[in-house]
PDB file of C-alpha atoms in Angstrom:
ATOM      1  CA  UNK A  30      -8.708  14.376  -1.229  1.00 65.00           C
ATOM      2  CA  UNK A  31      -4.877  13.349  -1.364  1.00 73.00           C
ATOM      3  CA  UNK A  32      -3.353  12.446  -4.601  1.00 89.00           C
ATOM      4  CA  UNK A  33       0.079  11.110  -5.287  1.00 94.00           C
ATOM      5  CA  UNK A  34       1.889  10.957  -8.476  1.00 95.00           C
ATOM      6  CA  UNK A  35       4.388   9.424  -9.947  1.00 96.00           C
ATOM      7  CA  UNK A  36       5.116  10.923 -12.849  1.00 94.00           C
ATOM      8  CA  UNK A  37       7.960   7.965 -13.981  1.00 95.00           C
ATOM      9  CA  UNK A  38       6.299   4.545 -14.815  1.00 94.00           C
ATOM     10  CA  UNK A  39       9.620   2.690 -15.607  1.00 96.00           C
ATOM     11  CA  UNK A  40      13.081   3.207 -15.057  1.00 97.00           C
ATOM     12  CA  UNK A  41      16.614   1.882 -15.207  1.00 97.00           C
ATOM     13  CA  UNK A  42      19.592   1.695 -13.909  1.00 97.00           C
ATOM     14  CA  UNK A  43      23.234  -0.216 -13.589  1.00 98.00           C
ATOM     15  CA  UNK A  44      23.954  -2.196 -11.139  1.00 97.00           C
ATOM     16  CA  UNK A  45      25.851  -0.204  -8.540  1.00 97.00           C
ATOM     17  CA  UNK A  46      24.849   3.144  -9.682  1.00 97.00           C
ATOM     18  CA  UNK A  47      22.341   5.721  -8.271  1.00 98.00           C
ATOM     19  CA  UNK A  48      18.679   6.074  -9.414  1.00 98.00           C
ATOM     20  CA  UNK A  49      16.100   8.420  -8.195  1.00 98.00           C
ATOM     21  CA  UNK A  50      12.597   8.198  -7.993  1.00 98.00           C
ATOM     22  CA  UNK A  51      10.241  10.862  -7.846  1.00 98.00           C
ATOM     23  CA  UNK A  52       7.083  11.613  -6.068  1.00 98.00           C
ATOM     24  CA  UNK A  53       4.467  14.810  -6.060  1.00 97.00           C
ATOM     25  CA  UNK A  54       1.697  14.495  -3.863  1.00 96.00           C
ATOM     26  CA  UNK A  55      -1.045  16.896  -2.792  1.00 94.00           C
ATOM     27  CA  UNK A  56      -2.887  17.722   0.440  1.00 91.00           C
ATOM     28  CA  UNK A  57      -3.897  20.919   2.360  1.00 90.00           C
ATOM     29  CA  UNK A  58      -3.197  19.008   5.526  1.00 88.00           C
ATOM     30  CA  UNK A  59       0.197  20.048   7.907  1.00 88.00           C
ATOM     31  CA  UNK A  60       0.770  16.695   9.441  1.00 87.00           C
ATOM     32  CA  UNK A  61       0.951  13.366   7.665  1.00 90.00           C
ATOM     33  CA  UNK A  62       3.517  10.594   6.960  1.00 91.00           C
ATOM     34  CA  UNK A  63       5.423   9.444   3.576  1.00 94.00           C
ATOM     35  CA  UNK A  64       6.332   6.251   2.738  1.00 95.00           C
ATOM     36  CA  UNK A  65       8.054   4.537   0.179  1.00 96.00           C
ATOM     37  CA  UNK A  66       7.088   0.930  -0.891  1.00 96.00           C
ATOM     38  CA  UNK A  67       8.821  -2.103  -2.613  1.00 96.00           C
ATOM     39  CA  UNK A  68       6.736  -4.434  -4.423  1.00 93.00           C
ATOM     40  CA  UNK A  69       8.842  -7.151  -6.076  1.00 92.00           C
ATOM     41  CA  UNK A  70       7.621 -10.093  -7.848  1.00 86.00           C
ATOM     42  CA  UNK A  71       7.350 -12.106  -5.091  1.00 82.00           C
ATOM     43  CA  UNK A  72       3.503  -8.913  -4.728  1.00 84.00           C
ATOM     44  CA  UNK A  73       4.884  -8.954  -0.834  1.00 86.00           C
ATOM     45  CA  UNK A  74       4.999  -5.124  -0.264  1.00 91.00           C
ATOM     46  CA  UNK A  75       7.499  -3.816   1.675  1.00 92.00           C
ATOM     47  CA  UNK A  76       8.489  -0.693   3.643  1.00 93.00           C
ATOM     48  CA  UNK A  77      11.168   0.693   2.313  1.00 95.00           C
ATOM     49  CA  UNK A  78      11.374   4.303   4.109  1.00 94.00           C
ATOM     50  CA  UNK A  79       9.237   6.867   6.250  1.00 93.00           C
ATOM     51  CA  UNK A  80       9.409   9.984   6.546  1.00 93.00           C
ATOM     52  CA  UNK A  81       7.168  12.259   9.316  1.00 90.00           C
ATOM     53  CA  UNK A  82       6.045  15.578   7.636  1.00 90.00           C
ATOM     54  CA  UNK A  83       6.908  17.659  10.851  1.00 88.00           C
ATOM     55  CA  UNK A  84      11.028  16.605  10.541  1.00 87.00           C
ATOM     56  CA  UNK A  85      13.108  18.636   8.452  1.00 84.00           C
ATOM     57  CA  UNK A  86      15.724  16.171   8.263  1.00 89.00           C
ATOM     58  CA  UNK A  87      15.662  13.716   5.198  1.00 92.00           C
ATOM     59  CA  UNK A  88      15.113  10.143   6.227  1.00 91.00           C
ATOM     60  CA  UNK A  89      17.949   7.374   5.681  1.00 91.00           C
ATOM     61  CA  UNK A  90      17.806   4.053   5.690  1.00 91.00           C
ATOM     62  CA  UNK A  91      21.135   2.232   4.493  1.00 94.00           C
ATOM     63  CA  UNK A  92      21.257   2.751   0.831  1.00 96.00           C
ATOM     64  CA  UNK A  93      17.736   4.732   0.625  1.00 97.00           C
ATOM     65  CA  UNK A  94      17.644   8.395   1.249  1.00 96.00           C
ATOM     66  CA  UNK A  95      14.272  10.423   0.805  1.00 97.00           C
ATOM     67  CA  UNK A  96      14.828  14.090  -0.455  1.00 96.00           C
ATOM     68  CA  UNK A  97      11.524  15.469   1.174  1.00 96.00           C
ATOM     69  CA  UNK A  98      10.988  19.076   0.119  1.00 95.00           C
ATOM     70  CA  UNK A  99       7.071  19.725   1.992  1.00 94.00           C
ATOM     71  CA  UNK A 100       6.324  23.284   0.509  1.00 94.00           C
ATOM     72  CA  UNK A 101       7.022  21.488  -2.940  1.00 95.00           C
ATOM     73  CA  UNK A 102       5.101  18.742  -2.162  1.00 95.00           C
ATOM     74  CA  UNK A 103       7.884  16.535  -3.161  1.00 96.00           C
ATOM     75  CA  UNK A 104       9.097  13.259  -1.239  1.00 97.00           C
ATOM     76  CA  UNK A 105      11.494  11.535  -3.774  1.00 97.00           C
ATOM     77  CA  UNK A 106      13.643   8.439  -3.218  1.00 98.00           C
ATOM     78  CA  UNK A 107      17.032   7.928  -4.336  1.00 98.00           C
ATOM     79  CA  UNK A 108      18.931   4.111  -4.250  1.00 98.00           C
ATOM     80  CA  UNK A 109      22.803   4.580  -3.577  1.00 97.00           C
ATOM     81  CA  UNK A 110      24.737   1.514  -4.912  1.00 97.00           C
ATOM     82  CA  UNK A 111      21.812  -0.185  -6.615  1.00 97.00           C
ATOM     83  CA  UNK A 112      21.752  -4.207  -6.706  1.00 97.00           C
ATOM     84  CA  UNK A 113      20.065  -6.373  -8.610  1.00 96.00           C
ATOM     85  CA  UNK A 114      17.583  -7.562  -5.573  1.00 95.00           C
ATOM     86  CA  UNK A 115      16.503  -4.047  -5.902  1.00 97.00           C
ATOM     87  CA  UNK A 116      14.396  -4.429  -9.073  1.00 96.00           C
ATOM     88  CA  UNK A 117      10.745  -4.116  -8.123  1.00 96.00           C
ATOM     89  CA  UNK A 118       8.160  -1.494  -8.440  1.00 95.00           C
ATOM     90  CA  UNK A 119       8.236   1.002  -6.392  1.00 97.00           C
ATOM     91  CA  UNK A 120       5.392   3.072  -4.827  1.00 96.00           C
ATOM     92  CA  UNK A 121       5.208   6.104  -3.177  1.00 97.00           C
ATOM     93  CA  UNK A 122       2.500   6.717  -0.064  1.00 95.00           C
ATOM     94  CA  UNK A 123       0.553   9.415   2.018  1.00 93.00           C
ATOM     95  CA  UNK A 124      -0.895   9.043   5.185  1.00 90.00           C
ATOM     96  CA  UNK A 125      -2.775  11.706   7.016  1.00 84.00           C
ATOM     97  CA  UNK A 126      -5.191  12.819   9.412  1.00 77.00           C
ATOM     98  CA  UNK A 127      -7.803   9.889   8.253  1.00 73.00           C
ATOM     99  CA  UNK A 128      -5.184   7.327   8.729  1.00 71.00           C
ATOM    100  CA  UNK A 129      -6.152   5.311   5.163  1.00 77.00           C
ATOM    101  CA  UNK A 130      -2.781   5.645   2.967  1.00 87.00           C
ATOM    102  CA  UNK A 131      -3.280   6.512  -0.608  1.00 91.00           C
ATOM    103  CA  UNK A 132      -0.777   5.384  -3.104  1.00 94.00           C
ATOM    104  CA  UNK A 133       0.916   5.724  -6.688  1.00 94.00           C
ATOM    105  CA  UNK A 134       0.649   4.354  -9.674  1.00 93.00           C
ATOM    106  CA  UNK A 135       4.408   3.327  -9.201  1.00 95.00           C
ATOM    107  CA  UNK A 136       7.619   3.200 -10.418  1.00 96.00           C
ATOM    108  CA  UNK A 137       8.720  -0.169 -12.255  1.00 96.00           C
ATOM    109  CA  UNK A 138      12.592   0.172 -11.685  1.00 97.00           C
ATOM    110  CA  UNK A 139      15.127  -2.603 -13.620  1.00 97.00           C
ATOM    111  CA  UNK A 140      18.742  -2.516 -11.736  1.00 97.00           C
ATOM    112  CA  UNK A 141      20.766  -3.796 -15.155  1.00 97.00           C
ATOM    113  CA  UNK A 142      23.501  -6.315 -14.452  1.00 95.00           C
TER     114      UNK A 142
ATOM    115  CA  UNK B  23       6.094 -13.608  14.612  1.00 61.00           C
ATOM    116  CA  UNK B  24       4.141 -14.563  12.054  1.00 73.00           C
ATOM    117  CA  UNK B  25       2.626 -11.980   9.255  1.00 90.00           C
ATOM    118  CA  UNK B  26      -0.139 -10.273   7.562  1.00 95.00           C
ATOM    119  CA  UNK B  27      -1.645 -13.993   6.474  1.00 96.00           C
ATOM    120  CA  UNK B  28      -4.265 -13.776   3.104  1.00 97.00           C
ATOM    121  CA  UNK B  29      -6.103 -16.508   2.120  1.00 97.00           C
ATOM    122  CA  UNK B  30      -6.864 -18.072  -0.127  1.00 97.00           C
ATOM    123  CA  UNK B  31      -3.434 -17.219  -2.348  1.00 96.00           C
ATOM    124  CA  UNK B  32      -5.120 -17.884  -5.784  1.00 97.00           C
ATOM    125  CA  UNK B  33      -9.009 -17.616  -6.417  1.00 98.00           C
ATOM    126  CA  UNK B  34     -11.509 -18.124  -9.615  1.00 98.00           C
ATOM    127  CA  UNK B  35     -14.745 -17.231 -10.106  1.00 98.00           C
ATOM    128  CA  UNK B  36     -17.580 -17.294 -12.693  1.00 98.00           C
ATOM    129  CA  UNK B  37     -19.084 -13.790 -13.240  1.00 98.00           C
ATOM    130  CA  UNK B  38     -21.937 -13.101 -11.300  1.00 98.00           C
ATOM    131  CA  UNK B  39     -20.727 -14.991  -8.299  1.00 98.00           C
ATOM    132  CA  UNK B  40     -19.359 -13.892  -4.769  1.00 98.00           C
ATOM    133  CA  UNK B  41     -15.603 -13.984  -3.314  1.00 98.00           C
ATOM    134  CA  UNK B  42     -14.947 -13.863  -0.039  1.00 98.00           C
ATOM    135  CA  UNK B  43     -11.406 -13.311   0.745  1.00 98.00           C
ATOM    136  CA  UNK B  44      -9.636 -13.519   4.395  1.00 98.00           C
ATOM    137  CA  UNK B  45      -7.245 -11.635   6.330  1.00 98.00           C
ATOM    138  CA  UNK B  46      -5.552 -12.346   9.458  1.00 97.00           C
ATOM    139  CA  UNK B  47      -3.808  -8.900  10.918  1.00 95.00           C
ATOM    140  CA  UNK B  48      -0.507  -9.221  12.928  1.00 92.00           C
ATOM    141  CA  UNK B  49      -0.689  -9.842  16.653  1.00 91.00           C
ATOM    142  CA  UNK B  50      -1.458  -6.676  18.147  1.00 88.00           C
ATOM    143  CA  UNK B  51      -2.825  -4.818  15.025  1.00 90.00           C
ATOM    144  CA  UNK B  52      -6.176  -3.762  15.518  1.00 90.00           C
ATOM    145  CA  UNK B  53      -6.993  -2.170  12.353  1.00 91.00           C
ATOM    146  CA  UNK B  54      -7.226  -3.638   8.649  1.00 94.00           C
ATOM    147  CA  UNK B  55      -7.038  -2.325   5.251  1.00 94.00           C
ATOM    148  CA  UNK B  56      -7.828  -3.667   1.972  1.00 96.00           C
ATOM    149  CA  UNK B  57      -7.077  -2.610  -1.797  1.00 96.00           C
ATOM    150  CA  UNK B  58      -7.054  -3.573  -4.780  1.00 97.00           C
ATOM    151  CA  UNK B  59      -4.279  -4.167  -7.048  1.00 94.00           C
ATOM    152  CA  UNK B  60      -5.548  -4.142 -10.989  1.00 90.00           C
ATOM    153  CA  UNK B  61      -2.559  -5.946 -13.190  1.00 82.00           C
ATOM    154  CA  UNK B  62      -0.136  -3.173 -14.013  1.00 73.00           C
ATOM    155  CA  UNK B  63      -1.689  -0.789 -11.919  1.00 77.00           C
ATOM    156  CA  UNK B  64      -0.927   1.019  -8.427  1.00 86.00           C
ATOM    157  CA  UNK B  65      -2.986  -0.185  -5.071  1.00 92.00           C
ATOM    158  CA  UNK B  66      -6.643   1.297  -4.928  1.00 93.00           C
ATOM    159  CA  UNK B  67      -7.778   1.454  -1.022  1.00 92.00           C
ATOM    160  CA  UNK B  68     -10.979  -0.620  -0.515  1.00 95.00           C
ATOM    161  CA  UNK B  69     -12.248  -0.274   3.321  1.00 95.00           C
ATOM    162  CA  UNK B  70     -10.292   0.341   6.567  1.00 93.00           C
ATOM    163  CA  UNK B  71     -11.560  -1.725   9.659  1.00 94.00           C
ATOM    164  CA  UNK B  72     -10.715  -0.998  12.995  1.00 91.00           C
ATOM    165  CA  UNK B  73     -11.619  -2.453  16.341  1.00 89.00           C
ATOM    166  CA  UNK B  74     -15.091  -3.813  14.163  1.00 92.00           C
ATOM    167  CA  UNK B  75     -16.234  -1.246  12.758  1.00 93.00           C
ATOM    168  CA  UNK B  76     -15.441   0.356   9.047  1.00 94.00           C
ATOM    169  CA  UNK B  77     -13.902   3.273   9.481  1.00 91.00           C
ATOM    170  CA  UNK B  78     -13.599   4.766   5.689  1.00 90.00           C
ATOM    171  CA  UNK B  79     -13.875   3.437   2.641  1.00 92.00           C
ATOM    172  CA  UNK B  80     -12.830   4.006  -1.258  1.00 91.00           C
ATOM    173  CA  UNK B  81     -14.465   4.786  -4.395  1.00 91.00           C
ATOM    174  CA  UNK B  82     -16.043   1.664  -4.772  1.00 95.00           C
ATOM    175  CA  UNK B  83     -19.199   0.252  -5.450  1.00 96.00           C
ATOM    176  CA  UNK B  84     -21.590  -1.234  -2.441  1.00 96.00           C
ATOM    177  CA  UNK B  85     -20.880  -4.898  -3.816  1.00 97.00           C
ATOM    178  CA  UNK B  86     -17.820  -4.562  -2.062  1.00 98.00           C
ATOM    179  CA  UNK B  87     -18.240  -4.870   1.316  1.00 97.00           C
ATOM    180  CA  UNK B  88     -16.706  -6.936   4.130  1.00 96.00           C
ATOM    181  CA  UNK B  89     -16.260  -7.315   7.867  1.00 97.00           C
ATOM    182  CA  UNK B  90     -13.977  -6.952  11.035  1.00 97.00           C
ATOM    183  CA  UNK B  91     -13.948 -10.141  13.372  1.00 97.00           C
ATOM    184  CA  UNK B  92     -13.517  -9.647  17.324  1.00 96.00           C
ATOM    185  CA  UNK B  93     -10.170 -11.320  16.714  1.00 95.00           C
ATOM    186  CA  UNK B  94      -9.178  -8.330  14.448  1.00 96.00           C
ATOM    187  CA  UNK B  95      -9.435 -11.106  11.622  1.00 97.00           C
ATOM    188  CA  UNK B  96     -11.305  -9.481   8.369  1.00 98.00           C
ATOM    189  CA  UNK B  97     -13.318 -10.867   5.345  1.00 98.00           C
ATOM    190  CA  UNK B  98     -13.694  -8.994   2.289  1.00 98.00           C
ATOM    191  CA  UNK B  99     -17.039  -9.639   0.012  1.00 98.00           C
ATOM    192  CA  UNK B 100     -17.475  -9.112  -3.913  1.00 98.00           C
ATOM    193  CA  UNK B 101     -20.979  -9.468  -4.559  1.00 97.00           C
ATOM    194  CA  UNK B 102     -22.095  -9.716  -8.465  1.00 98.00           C
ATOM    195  CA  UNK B 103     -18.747 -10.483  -9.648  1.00 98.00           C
ATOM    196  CA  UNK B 104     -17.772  -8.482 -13.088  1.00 97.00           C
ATOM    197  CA  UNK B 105     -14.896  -9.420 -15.364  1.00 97.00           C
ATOM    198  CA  UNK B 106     -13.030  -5.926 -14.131  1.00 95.00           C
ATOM    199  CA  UNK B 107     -12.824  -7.209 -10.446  1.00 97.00           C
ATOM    200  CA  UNK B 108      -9.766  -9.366 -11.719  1.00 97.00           C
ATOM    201  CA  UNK B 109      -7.095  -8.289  -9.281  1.00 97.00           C
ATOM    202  CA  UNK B 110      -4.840  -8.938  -6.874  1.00 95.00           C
ATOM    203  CA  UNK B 111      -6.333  -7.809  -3.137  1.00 97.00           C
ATOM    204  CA  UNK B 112      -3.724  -6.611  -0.797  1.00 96.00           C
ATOM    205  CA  UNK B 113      -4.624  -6.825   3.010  1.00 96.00           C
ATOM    206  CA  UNK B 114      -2.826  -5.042   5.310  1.00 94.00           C
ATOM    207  CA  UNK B 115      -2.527  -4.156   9.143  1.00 92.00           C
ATOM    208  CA  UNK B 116      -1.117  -1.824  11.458  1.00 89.00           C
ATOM    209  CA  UNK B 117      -1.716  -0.717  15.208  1.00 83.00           C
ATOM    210  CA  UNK B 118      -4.692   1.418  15.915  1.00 73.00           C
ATOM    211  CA  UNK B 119      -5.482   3.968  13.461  1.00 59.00           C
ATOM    212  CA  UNK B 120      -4.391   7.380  14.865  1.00 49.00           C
ATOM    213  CA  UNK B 121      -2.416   6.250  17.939  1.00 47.00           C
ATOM    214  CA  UNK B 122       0.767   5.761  16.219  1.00 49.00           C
ATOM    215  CA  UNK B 123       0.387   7.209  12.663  1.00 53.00           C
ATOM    216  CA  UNK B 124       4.322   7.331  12.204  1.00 58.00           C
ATOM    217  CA  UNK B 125       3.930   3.404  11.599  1.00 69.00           C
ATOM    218  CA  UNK B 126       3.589   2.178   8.398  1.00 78.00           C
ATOM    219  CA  UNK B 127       1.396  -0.646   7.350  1.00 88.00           C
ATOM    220  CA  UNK B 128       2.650  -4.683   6.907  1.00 91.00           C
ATOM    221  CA  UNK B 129       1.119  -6.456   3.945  1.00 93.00           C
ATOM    222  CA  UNK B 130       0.125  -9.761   3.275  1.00 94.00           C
ATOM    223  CA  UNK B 131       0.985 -11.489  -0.167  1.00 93.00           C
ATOM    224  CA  UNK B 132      -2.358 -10.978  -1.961  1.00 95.00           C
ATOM    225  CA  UNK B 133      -5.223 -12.915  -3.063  1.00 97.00           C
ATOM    226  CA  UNK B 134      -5.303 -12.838  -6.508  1.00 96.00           C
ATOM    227  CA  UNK B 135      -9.087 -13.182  -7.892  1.00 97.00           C
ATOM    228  CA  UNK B 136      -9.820 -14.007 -11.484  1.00 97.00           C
ATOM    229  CA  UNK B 137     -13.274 -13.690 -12.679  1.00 97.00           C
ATOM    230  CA  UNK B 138     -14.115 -15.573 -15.891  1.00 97.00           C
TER     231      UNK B 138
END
């Protein structure tokens, strides 16, 4: 079965600084999909990034980069320029062959004014 | 386009009784996912419904059950309610399982059952 871990359960940061979050995960699978999700306290979760295990390159998505290293097992998520609508927790996703996506335990990140 | 709709939004119930929470996928989805969301914790996947029939399901115990409608729509059943059922119940949706696995899934705001 797939696990994913985040090993950081809270985390800060100044606004307009860079945070990253990290995320382990473990499967014997070759093909599957990685997502990041942002929970804020609104509970709407909401995709923040993807990233498809077959492409090298690191996804991007304006201020949200993945760093997706697949023989480590490691998909982490770094915030350039972090605001203050960014506060939210933060959780980490597989997806594979069975379709169901597992998750995290999460990452409860504070952007500091 | 209108979302990943839960209902109701807030829901109490006396231990021992059932909860039937609904889920209406976006247009176009076909398959359906529930978890559960403990306070404080990360999500915990329930069942997976596609096209009407379940398709996997978590560690959970048979009281938790539920159903896919014809109209994709979904119902999720807690039978026997205990105290530690308290949670927040994410549905989600996405197209069919499989055919487009890059996709990601859209979430609806959560049902959030208390049991007393």
């Amino acid at each position: 079965a797939q696990t994913v871990t985040q090993s950081q359960p809270e985390m800060s940061v100044q606004e307009a600084e860079t945070v990253t979050l990290s995320c382990t995960y473990d499967t014997s699978e070759n093909n599957y999909y990685l997502f990041w999700y942002k929970q804020p306290p609104s509970r709407q979760m909401i995709l923040v990034i993807r990233q498809e295990a077959y492409k090298q390159q690191n996804a991007t998505e304006n201020r949200f980069s993945v760093n997706f290293q697949k023989a480590a097992k490691s998909f982490s998520l770094k915030i350039s320029d972090s605001q203050l609508g960014d506060t939210a927790m933060y959780f980490c996703a597989f997806k594979g062959n069975n379709n169901d996506m597992r998750f995290g335990a999460g990452t409860r990140l504070t952007v500091k004014p | 386009e209108a979302g990943v709709t839960q209902s109701p939004t807030h829901l109490i119930k006396t231990r021992g009784q059932q909860a039937t929470l609904r889920c209406s996928p976006i247009s176009g989805h076909t398959s359906v996912y529930w978890y559960q969301q403990a306070l404080g914790l990360g999500l915990q996947f329930l069942l997976w419904y596609d096209e009407g029939e379940e398709r996997n399901r978590g560690n959970f115990p048979p009281r938790f059950s539920g159903r896919q409608f014809p109209n994709y729509s979904s119902e999720l059943n807690v039978n026997a309610l205990e105290l530690e059922d308290s949670a927040l119940y994410l549905c989600a949706s996405s197209f069919k399982g499989g055919s487009t696995a890059n996709y990601g899934y859209t979430f609806g705001s959560g049902t959030r059952l208390t049991v007393v």
